[in-house]
Every structure is written in C-alpha cells, then in structure tokens.
CSV table of C-alpha atoms in Angstrom, one decimal:
chain,number,residue,atom,x,y,z
R,25,MET,CA,13.5,131.6,-38.6
R,26,TYR,CA,10.6,129.3,-39.6
R,27,TRP,CA,7.6,130.9,-38.0
R,28,ALA,CA,5.7,134.1,-38.5
R,29,PRO,CA,7.0,136.9,-36.2
R,30,SER,CA,4.7,137.5,-33.3
R,31,ILE,CA,2.2,140.1,-34.2
R,32,PRO,CA,3.2,143.3,-32.3
R,33,THR,CA,0.7,145.0,-30.1
R,34,ARG,CA,-0.7,147.9,-32.1
R,35,SER,CA,-1.1,151.4,-31.0
R,36,PRO,CA,-4.8,152.2,-30.2
R,37,ALA,CA,-6.8,153.8,-33.0
R,38,ALA,CA,-6.4,157.5,-32.7
R,39,ILE,CA,-10.1,158.5,-33.0
R,40,THR,CA,-11.5,156.7,-29.9
R,41,SER,CA,-10.2,155.0,-26.8
R,42,PRO,CA,-11.2,151.3,-26.6
R,43,THR,CA,-14.4,150.6,-24.8
R,44,PRO,CA,-14.2,148.4,-21.7
R,45,TRP,CA,-15.3,145.4,-23.8
R,46,THR,CA,-12.7,145.8,-26.5
R,47,ALA,CA,-10.0,146.5,-23.8
R,48,LEU,CA,-10.9,143.1,-22.3
R,49,GLY,CA,-11.0,141.4,-25.7
R,50,GLN,CA,-14.8,141.0,-25.7
R,51,TYR,CA,-14.9,142.2,-29.3
R,52,GLN,CA,-18.1,140.3,-30.3
R,53,GLN,CA,-20.2,142.1,-27.7
R,54,ALA,CA,-18.7,145.4,-28.7
R,55,ALA,CA,-19.3,144.7,-32.4
R,56,ASP,CA,-23.0,143.8,-31.7
R,57,LEU,CA,-23.5,147.1,-29.9
R,58,HIS,CA,-21.6,149.2,-32.4
R,59,ARG,CA,-23.7,147.6,-35.3
R,60,GLN,CA,-26.9,148.5,-33.4
R,61,ASN,CA,-25.6,152.0,-32.8
R,62,LEU,CA,-24.7,152.5,-36.4
R,63,ALA,CA,-28.2,151.4,-37.6
R,64,ASP,CA,-29.9,153.7,-35.1
R,65,ARG,CA,-27.7,156.7,-35.8
R,66,GLU,CA,-28.1,156.3,-39.6
R,67,ARG,CA,-31.9,156.2,-39.1
R,68,ILE,CA,-32.0,159.2,-36.8
R,69,HIS,CA,-29.2,161.4,-38.2
R,70,GLY,CA,-28.7,160.2,-41.8
R,71,PRO,CA,-25.5,158.5,-43.2
R,72,ASP,CA,-23.3,161.7,-43.4
R,73,HIS,CA,-23.8,163.0,-39.8
R,74,PRO,CA,-20.6,162.8,-37.7
R,75,HIS,CA,-22.2,160.3,-35.2
R,76,PRO,CA,-22.9,157.6,-37.8
R,77,LEU,CA,-19.4,158.0,-39.2
R,78,THR,CA,-18.0,157.5,-35.7
R,79,SER,CA,-20.2,154.4,-35.2
R,80,ARG,CA,-19.0,153.0,-38.5
R,81,ASN,CA,-15.4,153.5,-37.4
R,82,ASN,CA,-16.0,151.9,-34.0
R,83,LEU,CA,-17.7,148.9,-35.6
R,84,ALA,CA,-14.7,148.5,-37.8
R,85,ASN,CA,-12.4,148.7,-34.8
R,86,ALA,CA,-14.3,145.8,-33.1
R,87,LEU,CA,-14.3,143.7,-36.3
R,88,ASN,CA,-10.5,144.3,-36.5
R,89,GLY,CA,-10.2,143.1,-32.9
R,90,LEU,CA,-12.1,139.9,-33.9
R,91,GLY,CA,-9.6,139.3,-36.7
R,92,GLN,CA,-12.2,140.0,-39.4
R,93,TYR,CA,-9.7,142.2,-41.3
R,94,GLN,CA,-11.5,142.2,-44.7
R,95,GLN,CA,-14.8,143.4,-43.2
R,96,ALA,CA,-12.9,146.0,-41.1
R,97,ALA,CA,-10.9,147.2,-44.1
R,98,ASP,CA,-14.1,147.6,-46.2
R,99,LEU,CA,-15.7,149.7,-43.4
R,100,TYR,CA,-12.6,151.8,-42.9
R,101,ARG,CA,-12.3,152.4,-46.6
R,102,GLN,CA,-15.9,153.6,-46.7
R,103,SER,CA,-15.4,155.8,-43.7
R,104,LEU,CA,-12.2,157.3,-45.2
R,105,ALA,CA,-14.0,158.2,-48.4
R,106,ASP,CA,-17.0,159.8,-46.5
R,107,ARG,CA,-14.7,161.7,-44.2
R,108,GLU,CA,-12.6,163.1,-47.0
R,109,ARG,CA,-15.7,164.2,-48.8
R,110,ILE,CA,-17.4,165.8,-45.7
R,111,HIS,CA,-14.4,167.0,-43.6
R,112,GLY,CA,-11.6,167.3,-46.1
R,113,PRO,CA,-8.2,165.4,-46.3
R,114,ASP,CA,-6.6,167.2,-43.3
R,115,HIS,CA,-9.3,166.7,-40.7
R,116,PRO,CA,-8.2,164.7,-37.7
R,117,ASP,CA,-11.0,162.2,-38.2
R,118,THR,CA,-10.0,161.7,-41.8
R,119,LEU,CA,-6.4,161.0,-40.7
R,120,ALA,CA,-7.7,158.6,-38.1
R,121,SER,CA,-9.6,156.7,-40.8
R,122,ARG,CA,-6.6,156.5,-43.0
R,123,ASN,CA,-4.5,155.2,-40.1
R,124,ASN,CA,-7.1,152.6,-39.2
R,125,LEU,CA,-7.4,151.4,-42.9
R,126,ALA,CA,-3.6,151.0,-42.9
R,127,ASN,CA,-3.7,148.8,-39.8
R,128,ALA,CA,-6.4,146.6,-41.3
R,129,LEU,CA,-4.4,146.2,-44.5
R,130,ASP,CA,-1.5,145.1,-42.4
R,131,GLY,CA,-3.7,142.4,-40.9
R,132,LEU,CA,-4.6,141.3,-44.4
R,133,GLY,CA,-0.9,140.9,-45.3
R,134,GLN,CA,-0.9,143.9,-47.6
R,135,TYR,CA,2.2,145.3,-46.0
R,136,GLN,CA,3.5,147.7,-48.6
R,137,GLN,CA,0.1,149.4,-49.0
R,138,ALA,CA,-0.1,149.6,-45.2
R,139,ALA,CA,3.4,151.2,-45.0
R,140,ASP,CA,2.6,153.7,-47.7
R,141,LEU,CA,-0.6,154.8,-46.0
R,142,HIS,CA,1.1,155.1,-42.6
R,143,ARG,CA,3.9,157.1,-44.1
R,144,GLN,CA,1.4,159.5,-45.7
R,145,THR,CA,-0.6,159.8,-42.4
R,146,LEU,CA,2.6,160.4,-40.4
R,147,ALA,CA,3.7,163.2,-42.7
R,148,ASP,CA,0.2,164.9,-42.5
R,149,ARG,CA,0.0,164.6,-38.7
R,150,GLU,CA,3.5,166.0,-38.2
R,151,ARG,CA,2.5,168.9,-40.5
R,152,ILE,CA,-0.8,169.5,-38.7
R,153,HIS,CA,-0.2,168.5,-35.1
R,154,GLY,CA,3.6,168.7,-34.7
R,155,PRO,CA,6.1,165.9,-33.9
R,156,ASP,CA,5.1,165.4,-30.2
R,157,HIS,CA,1.3,165.1,-30.6
R,158,PRO,CA,0.1,161.7,-29.4
R,159,GLU,CA,-1.5,160.9,-32.8
R,160,THR,CA,1.7,161.8,-34.5
R,161,VAL,CA,3.6,159.4,-32.2
R,162,SER,CA,1.0,156.7,-32.9
R,163,SER,CA,1.4,157.1,-36.6
R,164,ARG,CA,5.2,156.8,-36.2
R,165,SER,CA,4.7,153.6,-34.2
R,166,ASN,CA,2.3,152.1,-36.8
R,167,LEU,CA,4.7,152.9,-39.6
R,168,ALA,CA,7.5,151.2,-37.7
R,169,ASN,CA,5.2,148.1,-37.2
R,170,ALA,CA,4.6,148.1,-41.0
R,171,LEU,CA,8.3,148.3,-41.7
R,172,ASP,CA,8.7,145.3,-39.3
R,173,SER,CA,6.2,143.4,-41.4
R,174,LEU,CA,8.2,144.3,-44.5
R,175,GLY,CA,11.4,143.0,-42.9
R,176,GLN,CA,13.0,146.4,-42.7
R,177,TYR,CA,14.1,145.8,-39.1
R,178,GLN,CA,16.8,148.4,-38.6
R,179,GLN,CA,14.6,151.2,-39.8
R,180,ALA,CA,11.8,149.9,-37.7
R,181,ALA,CA,14.0,149.7,-34.6
R,182,ASP,CA,15.2,153.3,-35.1
R,183,LEU,CA,11.6,154.5,-35.2
R,184,HIS,CA,10.5,152.3,-32.2
R,185,ARG,CA,13.5,153.7,-30.2
R,186,GLN,CA,12.5,157.3,-31.0
R,187,ASN,CA,8.8,156.5,-30.1
R,188,LEU,CA,9.8,154.9,-26.8
R,189,ALA,CA,11.9,158.0,-25.8
R,190,ASP,CA,9.0,160.3,-26.8
R,191,ARG,CA,6.3,158.4,-25.0
R,192,GLU,CA,8.3,158.0,-21.8
R,193,ARG,CA,8.8,161.8,-21.9
R,194,ILE,CA,5.2,162.7,-22.8
R,195,HIS,CA,3.2,159.9,-21.0
R,196,GLY,CA,5.6,158.5,-18.4
R,197,PRO,CA,7.0,154.9,-18.1
R,198,ASP,CA,3.7,153.1,-17.2
R,199,HIS,CA,1.4,154.5,-19.8
R,200,PRO,CA,-0.1,151.8,-22.1
R,201,HIS,CA,1.4,153.6,-25.1
R,202,THR,CA,4.8,153.6,-23.6
R,203,LEU,CA,4.6,149.9,-22.8
R,204,THR,CA,3.5,149.3,-26.4
R,205,SER,CA,6.5,151.1,-27.7
R,206,ARG,CA,8.8,149.1,-25.4
R,207,ASN,CA,7.2,145.8,-26.6
R,208,ASN,CA,7.6,146.9,-30.3
R,209,LEU,CA,11.3,147.9,-29.8
R,210,ALA,CA,12.0,144.5,-28.2
R,211,ASN,CA,10.4,142.8,-31.2
R,212,ALA,CA,12.5,144.8,-33.6
R,213,LEU,CA,15.7,144.0,-31.7
R,214,GLY,CA,14.9,140.3,-31.8
R,215,TRP,CA,14.3,140.4,-35.5
R,216,SER,CA,17.6,142.3,-35.9
R,217,GLY,CA,19.4,139.4,-34.2
R,218,GLU,CA,19.9,141.1,-30.8
R,219,HIS,CA,18.2,138.3,-29.0
R,220,GLN,CA,19.6,138.8,-25.4
R,221,GLN,CA,18.6,142.5,-25.4
R,222,ALA,CA,15.2,141.5,-26.8
R,223,VAL,CA,14.6,138.9,-24.0
R,224,GLU,CA,15.6,141.4,-21.2
R,225,LEU,CA,13.3,144.1,-22.6
R,226,HIS,CA,10.4,141.7,-23.2
R,227,ARG,CA,10.8,140.4,-19.6
R,228,GLN,CA,10.7,143.9,-18.2
R,229,THR,CA,7.7,144.8,-20.4
R,230,LEU,CA,5.7,141.7,-19.4
R,231,ALA,CA,6.1,142.5,-15.7
R,232,ASP,CA,5.0,146.1,-16.2
R,233,ILE,CA,2.0,145.1,-18.5
R,234,GLU,CA,0.8,142.5,-16.0
R,235,ARG,CA,1.0,145.0,-13.2
R,236,VAL,CA,-0.8,147.7,-15.2
R,237,HIS,CA,-3.4,145.7,-17.2
R,238,GLY,CA,-3.7,142.4,-15.3
R,239,PRO,CA,-3.0,138.8,-16.4
R,240,ASP,CA,-6.0,138.4,-18.8
R,241,HIS,CA,-5.5,141.5,-20.9
R,242,PRO,CA,-4.8,140.9,-24.7
R,243,ASN,CA,-1.7,143.0,-24.4
R,244,THR,CA,-0.4,140.8,-21.6
R,245,PHE,CA,-0.9,137.8,-23.8
R,246,SER,CA,1.0,139.5,-26.7
R,247,SER,CA,3.8,140.4,-24.3
R,248,ARG,CA,4.1,136.9,-23.0
R,249,ASN,CA,4.0,135.5,-26.5
R,250,ASN,CA,6.8,137.8,-27.6
R,251,LEU,CA,8.9,136.9,-24.6
R,252,ALA,CA,8.5,133.3,-25.6
R,253,ASP,CA,9.5,134.1,-29.2
R,254,ALA,CA,12.7,135.8,-28.0
R,255,LEU,CA,13.5,132.9,-25.7
R,256,ASN,CA,13.1,130.5,-28.6
R,257,ASP,CA,15.5,132.6,-30.6
R,258,LEU,CA,18.0,132.2,-27.8
R,259,GLY,CA,17.7,128.5,-27.9
R,260,GLN,CA,15.7,128.2,-24.7
R,261,HIS,CA,13.1,126.0,-26.3
R,262,GLN,CA,11.6,124.4,-23.2
R,263,GLN,CA,10.9,127.8,-21.6
R,264,ALA,CA,9.5,129.1,-24.8
R,265,ALA,CA,7.2,126.1,-25.3
R,266,ASP,CA,5.9,126.4,-21.8
R,267,LEU,CA,5.1,130.1,-22.3
R,268,PHE,CA,3.6,129.5,-25.8
R,269,ARG,CA,1.4,126.7,-24.3
R,270,ARG,CA,0.1,129.1,-21.6
R,271,VAL,CA,-0.7,131.9,-24.1
R,272,LEU,CA,-2.4,129.5,-26.4
R,273,ALA,CA,-4.7,128.3,-23.6
R,274,ASP,CA,-5.5,131.8,-22.5
R,275,ARG,CA,-6.2,133.0,-26.1
R,276,GLU,CA,-8.4,130.0,-26.8
R,277,ARG,CA,-10.3,130.7,-23.6
R,278,LEU,CA,-10.8,134.5,-24.2
R,279,LEU,CA,-10.6,134.9,-28.0
R,280,GLY,CA,-11.8,131.5,-29.2
R,281,PRO,CA,-9.9,128.9,-31.2
R,282,HIS,CA,-10.1,130.6,-34.6
R,283,HIS,CA,-9.0,134.2,-33.8
R,284,PRO,CA,-5.9,135.2,-35.7
R,285,ASP,CA,-4.0,135.7,-32.4
R,286,THR,CA,-4.9,132.2,-31.3
R,287,LEU,CA,-3.7,130.8,-34.6
R,288,THR,CA,-0.4,132.7,-34.1
R,289,SER,CA,0.0,131.2,-30.7
R,290,ARG,CA,-0.7,127.7,-32.0
R,291,ASN,CA,1.9,128.2,-34.8
R,292,ASN,CA,4.5,129.5,-32.3
R,293,HIS,CA,3.9,126.6,-29.9
R,294,ALA,CA,4.3,124.1,-32.7
R,295,THR,CA,7.6,125.7,-33.7
R,296,ALA,CA,9.0,125.5,-30.2
R,297,LEU,CA,7.9,121.8,-30.0
R,298,ASN,CA,9.7,121.2,-33.3
R,299,ASP,CA,12.8,122.7,-31.9
R,300,LEU,CA,12.5,120.4,-28.9
R,301,GLY,CA,12.5,117.4,-31.2
R,302,GLU,CA,8.7,116.7,-30.7
R,303,HIS,CA,8.2,116.6,-34.5
R,304,ARG,CA,5.0,114.6,-34.6
R,305,GLN,CA,3.1,117.0,-32.3
R,306,ALA,CA,4.6,120.0,-34.1
R,307,ALA,CA,3.5,118.7,-37.5
R,308,ASP,CA,-0.1,117.9,-36.2
R,309,LEU,CA,-0.4,121.5,-34.8
R,310,HIS,CA,1.0,123.1,-38.0
R,311,GLN,CA,-1.5,121.0,-40.0
R,312,GLN,CA,-4.4,122.2,-37.9
R,313,THR,CA,-3.1,125.8,-38.1
R,314,LEU,CA,-2.7,125.7,-41.8
R,315,ALA,CA,-6.2,124.4,-42.4
R,316,ASP,CA,-7.6,127.2,-40.2
R,317,ARG,CA,-5.5,129.9,-41.8
R,318,GLU,CA,-6.5,128.8,-45.3
R,319,ARG,CA,-10.2,129.0,-44.3
R,320,ILE,CA,-9.9,132.3,-42.5
R,321,HIS,CA,-7.2,134.2,-44.4
R,322,GLY,CA,-7.2,132.5,-47.8
R,323,PRO,CA,-4.4,130.5,-49.5
R,324,ASP,CA,-2.1,133.5,-50.3
R,325,HIS,CA,-2.0,135.4,-47.0
R,326,PRO,CA,1.5,135.7,-45.6
R,327,HIS,CA,0.5,133.8,-42.4
R,328,THR,CA,-1.0,131.0,-44.5
R,329,LEU,CA,2.2,130.7,-46.5
R,330,THR,CA,4.2,130.7,-43.2
R,331,SER,CA,2.1,127.8,-41.9
R,332,ARG,CA,2.5,125.8,-45.1
R,333,ASN,CA,6.3,126.4,-44.9
R,334,ASN,CA,6.4,125.4,-41.2
R,335,LEU,CA,4.4,122.2,-41.8
R,336,ALA,CA,6.8,121.2,-44.5
R,337,TYR,CA,9.7,121.8,-42.3
R,338,ALA,CA,8.2,119.8,-39.4
R,339,GLU,CA,7.4,116.9,-41.7
R,340,ALA,CA,11.0,117.0,-43.1
R,341,ARG,CA,12.4,116.9,-39.5
R,342,LEU,CA,10.0,114.1,-38.6
R,343,ALA,CA,11.2,112.0,-41.7
R,344,GLU,CA,14.8,112.8,-40.9
R,345,ALA,CA,14.3,111.6,-37.3
R,346,GLY,CA,12.7,108.4,-38.6
R,347,ARG,CA,15.6,107.7,-40.9
R,348,ARG,CA,18.0,108.1,-37.9
R,349,ARG,CA,16.1,105.7,-35.8
R,350,TRP,CA,16.1,103.1,-38.6
R,351,TRP,CA,19.9,103.3,-39.0
R,352,GLN,CA,20.3,102.9,-35.2
R,353,LEU,CA,18.4,99.7,-35.0
R,354,PRO,CA,20.6,96.7,-34.1
R,355,ARG,CA,21.4,94.5,-37.0
R,356,ARG,CA,20.9,90.7,-36.8
R,357,GLY,CA,23.4,88.4,-38.3
C-alpha cells in the first residue's frame, strides 16, 4: 500500500459535545467564538476558574478540527497541567484533557506517545467509571485508533469489534458513536487484508451516516473516503477514483484546500489515478500535496513522508510507462 491510510473518524471529545458549527465543519467560526469566550472568561473569572478551563479546551477542539494540531496540542497540554493542579489526576475533566492531548499528538504523527496516553486514560476511566461508561468506551476507541496508526491492526480490530458491540448495546445502531465504531472496525479490517468485508461494512456505514448526518457532514466525507480506500484495495480503481474525486471536491468546498483532510483526499485521489495508469496526473497531484504537507506539517511528519514516497512511486511508474512506449514505436529500416 503506497498511500497514507484514511484518517479514521475520531470519537468526540469527552468533555463537551460539538457545537453546531464544529458539527458542520465550520471550525473557524467556532474557533473565533471560543477565543473570544476564553479572553472574556479569563478577564471575569481569572485563569483558574472552571469556565476559562472549559473555554481553553473548546478552543483547542476547534483548532484540532482546523488541522492546527500543534496549537491544539499546546492548549491541551496547558489545560491538562492546570486541571491536574486544580482538580487532581482522577477528575473527569483532567481525564478528558489527557484524552484530547493524545488525539492531537496522533494528528501530529506522534503515534506512540498518543497510544501511551490513551492507554493510561483508558485504565483510569475503567477504574473510575467502569467498562460500560461512554467515556470509557471512547477511550477504548481512541486507543484502537492509535494502534491503527502504529500498524498494530489485529489488536486495533479486536478493540474496535468490542467497542461496536458495546455501543450498539448501549446507544443503539444509529447513534453517531456506534457509526464511528463501525467505520473504524471497517478500516481495521481493510488494513488487516480483509478487503471484501471492509467494503461491505463501509458501504453499510456510509448509507447510515448519510441518513443520520446528511451528505455534507465531515463524518459523511470520511465514510465515503474510507469506502473508496477499501474499493481501491479490492482493485476497483475507477470506482475508487470517482469517490475520491467527489470527496476531494466536497472537502475543498467546506474545509478549504489546505485542511489536512483535504490533503488526505488529494493524496488518495492521486493514488487511485496512478493505479488507473494516469501517472502524469497522479504525479502532479502528489507533487502539490507534498508541497502543502511540507509547509503545514513539516518535513518529518508521517503524512509528509508518505507523500514523498507516493510522488517517487508515481514518477517511477511514469518513467516506466515512457520506456514501454519507446520500445513499442515502429522501427524504420
């Protein structure tokens, strides 16, 4: 596999439900409001009051949605330190801050650190809340996602399967958390080589997510992207390319051209084009994505390294196709 795995839809942050803006992907408006709220609450209540701590967490959530993972991680780290100092290590808000910091570290490509924090948070939540509490199940889901990022697909699939069963029992089949678990299990199955099962599960999940959230929800885009990924693994490259193209257009329209999810869609669309033999278009898209990822993530982020690898592979395929055409030219005597 030559492209970065589709980024799974993450479980919502445990401390607050998304605002209507963040649910619609309008993260910039949310970030502006949360920044204003944070300044006002710090001025009125002081920096250590629970309200400013919540506003700082919510601003970090919005920045994370914008793909500004370093800024989000810095705020989450500050919130975690403040909450441990004020509330203690076992307070639910402290555990939420640790969970959110781990998610931001995953976005930064610091997968082992993210997995270690998620494992610690899961153990604490199981001890404090019990195994069936929604926050415990969210921690188990996030740990499974981190294990996916580390390439530990079988362990991740086992956790995703357990989460799906728990969420169907606790929330019902159409709850957003249940749909997230089904999506994540399908991803893990695909990365484990069970491509047909992954396609069937992604197709079912996409239909349900479109029905529950509508066609323009970020989770709908992720689900359609992941179905395309699974189809590409099955060798159905044209169907995959068509879906990737649609998701890319939707994400550019709603998230902008430089959001990390948009860059993932461009990368995946280029990979499908390369598999279809359209090596020139693929190389051009990979070149554009590499430049954007180097600027946004830096040269050493795993997604940047993946883009560099994918560009090299597309250029190699393009050169190979050129050599074949040269040998097939009619020779004149």
